[in-house]
mmCIF file of C-alpha atoms and ligand atoms in Angstrom:
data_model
loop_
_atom_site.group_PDB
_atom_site.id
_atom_site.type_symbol
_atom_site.label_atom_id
_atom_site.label_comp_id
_atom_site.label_asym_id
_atom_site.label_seq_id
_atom_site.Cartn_x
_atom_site.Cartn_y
_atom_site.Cartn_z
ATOM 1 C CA UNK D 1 0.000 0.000 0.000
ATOM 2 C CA UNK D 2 1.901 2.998 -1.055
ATOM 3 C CA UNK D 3 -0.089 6.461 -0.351
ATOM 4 C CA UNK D 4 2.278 7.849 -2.814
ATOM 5 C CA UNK D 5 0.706 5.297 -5.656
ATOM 6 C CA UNK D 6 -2.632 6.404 -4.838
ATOM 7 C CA UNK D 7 -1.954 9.854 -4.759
ATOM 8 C CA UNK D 8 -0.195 9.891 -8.057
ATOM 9 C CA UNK D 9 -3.252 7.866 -9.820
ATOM 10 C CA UNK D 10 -5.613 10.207 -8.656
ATOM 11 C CA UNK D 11 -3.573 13.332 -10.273
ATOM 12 C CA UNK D 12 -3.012 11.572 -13.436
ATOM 13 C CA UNK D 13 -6.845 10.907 -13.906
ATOM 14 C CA UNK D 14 -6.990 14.830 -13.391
ATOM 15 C CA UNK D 15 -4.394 15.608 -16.029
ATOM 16 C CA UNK D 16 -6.265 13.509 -18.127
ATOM 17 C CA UNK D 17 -8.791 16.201 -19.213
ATOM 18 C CA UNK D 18 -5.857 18.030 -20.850
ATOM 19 C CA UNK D 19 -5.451 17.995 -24.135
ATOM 20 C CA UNK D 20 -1.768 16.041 -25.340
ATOM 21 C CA UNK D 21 0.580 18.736 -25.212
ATOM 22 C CA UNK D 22 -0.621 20.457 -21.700
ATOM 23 C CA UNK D 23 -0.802 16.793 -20.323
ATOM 24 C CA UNK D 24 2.782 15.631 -20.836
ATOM 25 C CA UNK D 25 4.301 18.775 -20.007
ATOM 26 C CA UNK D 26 2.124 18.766 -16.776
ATOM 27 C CA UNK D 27 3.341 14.572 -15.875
ATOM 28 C CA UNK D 28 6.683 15.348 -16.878
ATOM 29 C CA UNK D 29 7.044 18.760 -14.615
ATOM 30 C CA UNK D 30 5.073 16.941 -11.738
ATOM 31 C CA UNK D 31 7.170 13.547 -11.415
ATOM 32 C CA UNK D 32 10.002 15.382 -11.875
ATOM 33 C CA UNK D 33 9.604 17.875 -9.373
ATOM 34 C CA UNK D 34 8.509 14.771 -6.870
ATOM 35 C CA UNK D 35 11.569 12.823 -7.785
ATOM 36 C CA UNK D 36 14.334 15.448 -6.914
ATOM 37 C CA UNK D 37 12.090 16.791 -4.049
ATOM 38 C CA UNK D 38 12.600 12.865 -3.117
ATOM 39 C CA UNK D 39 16.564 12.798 -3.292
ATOM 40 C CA UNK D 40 16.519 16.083 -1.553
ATOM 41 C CA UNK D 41 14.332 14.796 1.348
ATOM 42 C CA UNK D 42 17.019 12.094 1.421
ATOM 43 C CA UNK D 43 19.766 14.591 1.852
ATOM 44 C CA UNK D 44 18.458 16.946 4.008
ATOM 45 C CA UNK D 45 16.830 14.311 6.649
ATOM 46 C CA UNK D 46 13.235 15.387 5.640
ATOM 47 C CA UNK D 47 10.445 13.483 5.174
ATOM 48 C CA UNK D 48 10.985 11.550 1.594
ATOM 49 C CA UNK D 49 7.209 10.645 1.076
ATOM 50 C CA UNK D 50 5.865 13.920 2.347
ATOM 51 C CA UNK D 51 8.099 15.807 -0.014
ATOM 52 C CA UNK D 52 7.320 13.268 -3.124
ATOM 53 C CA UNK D 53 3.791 14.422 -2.289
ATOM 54 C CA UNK D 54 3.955 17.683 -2.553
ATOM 55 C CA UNK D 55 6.049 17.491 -5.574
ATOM 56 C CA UNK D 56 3.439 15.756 -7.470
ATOM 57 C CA UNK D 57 0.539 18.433 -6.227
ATOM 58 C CA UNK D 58 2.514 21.810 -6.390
ATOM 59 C CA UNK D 59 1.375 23.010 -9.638
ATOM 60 C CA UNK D 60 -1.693 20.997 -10.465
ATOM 61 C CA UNK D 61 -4.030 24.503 -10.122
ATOM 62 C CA UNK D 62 -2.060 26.074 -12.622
ATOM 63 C CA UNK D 63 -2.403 22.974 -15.000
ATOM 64 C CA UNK D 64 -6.448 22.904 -14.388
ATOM 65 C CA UNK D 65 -7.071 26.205 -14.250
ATOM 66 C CA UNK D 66 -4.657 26.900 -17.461
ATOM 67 C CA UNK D 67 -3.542 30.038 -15.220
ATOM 68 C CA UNK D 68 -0.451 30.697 -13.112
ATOM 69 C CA UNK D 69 -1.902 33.770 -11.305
ATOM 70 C CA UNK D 70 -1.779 33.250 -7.988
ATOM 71 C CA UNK D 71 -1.100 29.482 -8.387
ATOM 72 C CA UNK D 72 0.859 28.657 -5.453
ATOM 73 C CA UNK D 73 -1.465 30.114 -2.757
ATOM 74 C CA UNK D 74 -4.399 28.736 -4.711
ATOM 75 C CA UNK D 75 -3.054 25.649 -5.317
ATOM 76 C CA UNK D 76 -2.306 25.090 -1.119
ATOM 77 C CA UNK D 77 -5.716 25.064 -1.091
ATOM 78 C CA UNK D 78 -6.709 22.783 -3.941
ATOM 79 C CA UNK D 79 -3.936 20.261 -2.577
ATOM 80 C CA UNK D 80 -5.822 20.565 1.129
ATOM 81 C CA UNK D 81 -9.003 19.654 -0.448
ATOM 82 C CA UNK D 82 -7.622 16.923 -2.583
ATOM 83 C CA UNK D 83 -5.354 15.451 0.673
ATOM 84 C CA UNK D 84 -8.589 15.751 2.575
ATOM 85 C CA UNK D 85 -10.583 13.597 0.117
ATOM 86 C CA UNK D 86 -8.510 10.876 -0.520
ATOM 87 C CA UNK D 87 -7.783 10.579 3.247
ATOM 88 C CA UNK D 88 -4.366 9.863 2.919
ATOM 89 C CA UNK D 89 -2.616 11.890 5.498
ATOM 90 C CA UNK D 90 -2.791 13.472 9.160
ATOM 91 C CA UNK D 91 -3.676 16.678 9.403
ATOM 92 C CA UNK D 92 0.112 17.896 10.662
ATOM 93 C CA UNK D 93 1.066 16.248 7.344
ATOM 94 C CA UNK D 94 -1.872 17.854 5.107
ATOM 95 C CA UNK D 95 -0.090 21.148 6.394
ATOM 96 C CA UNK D 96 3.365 20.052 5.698
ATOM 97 C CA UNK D 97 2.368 19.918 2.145
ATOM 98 C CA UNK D 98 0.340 22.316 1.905
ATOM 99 C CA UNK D 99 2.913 24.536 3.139
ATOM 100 C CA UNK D 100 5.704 24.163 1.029
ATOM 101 C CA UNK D 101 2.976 24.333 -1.981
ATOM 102 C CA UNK D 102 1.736 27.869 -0.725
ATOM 103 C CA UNK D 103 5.256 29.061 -0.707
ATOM 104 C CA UNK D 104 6.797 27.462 -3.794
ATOM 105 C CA UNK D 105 6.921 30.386 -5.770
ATOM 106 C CA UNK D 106 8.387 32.791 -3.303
ATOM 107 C CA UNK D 107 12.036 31.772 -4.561
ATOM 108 C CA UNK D 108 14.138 35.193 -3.203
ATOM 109 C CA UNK D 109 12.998 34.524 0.336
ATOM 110 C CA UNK D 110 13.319 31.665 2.995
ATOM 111 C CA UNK D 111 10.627 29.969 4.825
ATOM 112 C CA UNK D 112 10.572 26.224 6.693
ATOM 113 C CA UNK D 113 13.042 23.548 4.986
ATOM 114 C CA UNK D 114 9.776 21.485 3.609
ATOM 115 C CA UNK D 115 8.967 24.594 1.681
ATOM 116 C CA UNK D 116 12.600 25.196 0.830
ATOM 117 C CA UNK D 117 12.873 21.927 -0.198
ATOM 118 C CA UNK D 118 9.950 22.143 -2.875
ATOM 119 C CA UNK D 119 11.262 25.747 -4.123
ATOM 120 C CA UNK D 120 14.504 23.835 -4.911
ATOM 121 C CA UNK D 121 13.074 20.386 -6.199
ATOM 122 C CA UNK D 122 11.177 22.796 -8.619
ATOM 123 C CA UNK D 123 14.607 24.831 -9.403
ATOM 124 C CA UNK D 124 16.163 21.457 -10.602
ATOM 125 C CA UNK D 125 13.586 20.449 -12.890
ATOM 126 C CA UNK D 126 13.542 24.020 -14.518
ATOM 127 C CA UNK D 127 17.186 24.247 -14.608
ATOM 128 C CA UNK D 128 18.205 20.357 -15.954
ATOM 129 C CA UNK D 129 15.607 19.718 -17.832
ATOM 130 C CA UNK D 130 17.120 21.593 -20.838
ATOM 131 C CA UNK D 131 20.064 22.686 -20.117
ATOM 132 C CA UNK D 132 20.983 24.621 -23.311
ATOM 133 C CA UNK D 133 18.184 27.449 -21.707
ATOM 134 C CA UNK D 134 19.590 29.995 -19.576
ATOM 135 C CA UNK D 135 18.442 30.010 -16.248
ATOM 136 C CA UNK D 136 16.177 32.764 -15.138
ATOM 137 C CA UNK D 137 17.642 35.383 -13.194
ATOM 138 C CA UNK D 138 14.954 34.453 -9.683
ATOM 139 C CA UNK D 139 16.363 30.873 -9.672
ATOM 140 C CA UNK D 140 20.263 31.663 -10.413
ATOM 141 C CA UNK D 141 21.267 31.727 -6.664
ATOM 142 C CA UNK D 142 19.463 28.429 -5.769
ATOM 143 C CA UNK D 143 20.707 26.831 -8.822
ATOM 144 C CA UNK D 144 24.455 28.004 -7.781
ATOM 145 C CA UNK D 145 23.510 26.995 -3.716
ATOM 146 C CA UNK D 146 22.113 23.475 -5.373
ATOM 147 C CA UNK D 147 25.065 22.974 -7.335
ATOM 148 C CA UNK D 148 27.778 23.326 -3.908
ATOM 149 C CA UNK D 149 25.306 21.098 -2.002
ATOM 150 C CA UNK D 150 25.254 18.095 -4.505
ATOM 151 C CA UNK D 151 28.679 18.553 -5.675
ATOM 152 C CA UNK D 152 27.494 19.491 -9.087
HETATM 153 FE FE1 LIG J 201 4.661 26.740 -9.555
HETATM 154 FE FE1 LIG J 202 6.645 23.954 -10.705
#
């Protein structure tokens, strides 16, 4: 029984009313996201699944709504209500997630290391993903802070 499994088949049935193009970007920015907010849970001594979570959840308003105004703080609360209907986690965990998802985009400041951890899980997956485009100018110092940290 993996909560992670569950979680991630309910959010691919909700991609699934994108149209082709909208829907892989949206898997492929999700899962990656929730796999390097995984190896730096592993790092840092945070909580692996928790952070996996919230990876796959962080940017799912913006995907549905087609919108990235006010995504992060709007999608906190879409992740709550999602969390809360599958049933999958306590509440001090709902708020974990929900946490680092509310601050995600706030990338020039820092808040609690679950949220710090999804800003930079995000950061990696902009920055490697294609790395012949130049990094934008809000992510540069965590991409140089990322890079002494792994050893890059
Ligand atoms: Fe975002
Ligand atoms: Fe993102």
């Amino acid at each position: 029984m993996s909560r992670l499994k569950d979680l991630r088949e309910y959010i691919d049935n909700e991609l699934n009313s994108l149209d082709v193009e909208k829907r892989v970007n949206a898997t492929a920015h999700l899962y990656g996201v929730s796999l390097a907010a995984t190896i730096l849970a592993k790092k840092r001594g945070l909580n692996e699944e928790l952070a996996a979570m919230a990876g796959m959840l962080h940017d799912l308003h913006a995907y549905k709504s087609g919108s990235y105004d006010d995504h992060a703080h709007l999608g906190a609360g879409l992740a709550r209500n999602i969390l809360e209907k599958l049933d999958l986690t306590t509440m001090e965990e709902t708020d974990t997630i929900c946490s680092a998802i509310y601050h995600h985009d706030d990338k020039l400041v820092v808040d609690a290391p679950m949220d710090e951890l999804l800003k930079d899980a995000d950061v990696i997956d902009h920055c490697f993903k294609d790395t012949s485009k130049a990094i934008i100018e809000k992510e540069q110092q965590r991409y140089n802070n990322l890079c002494n940290e792994l050893s890059l």
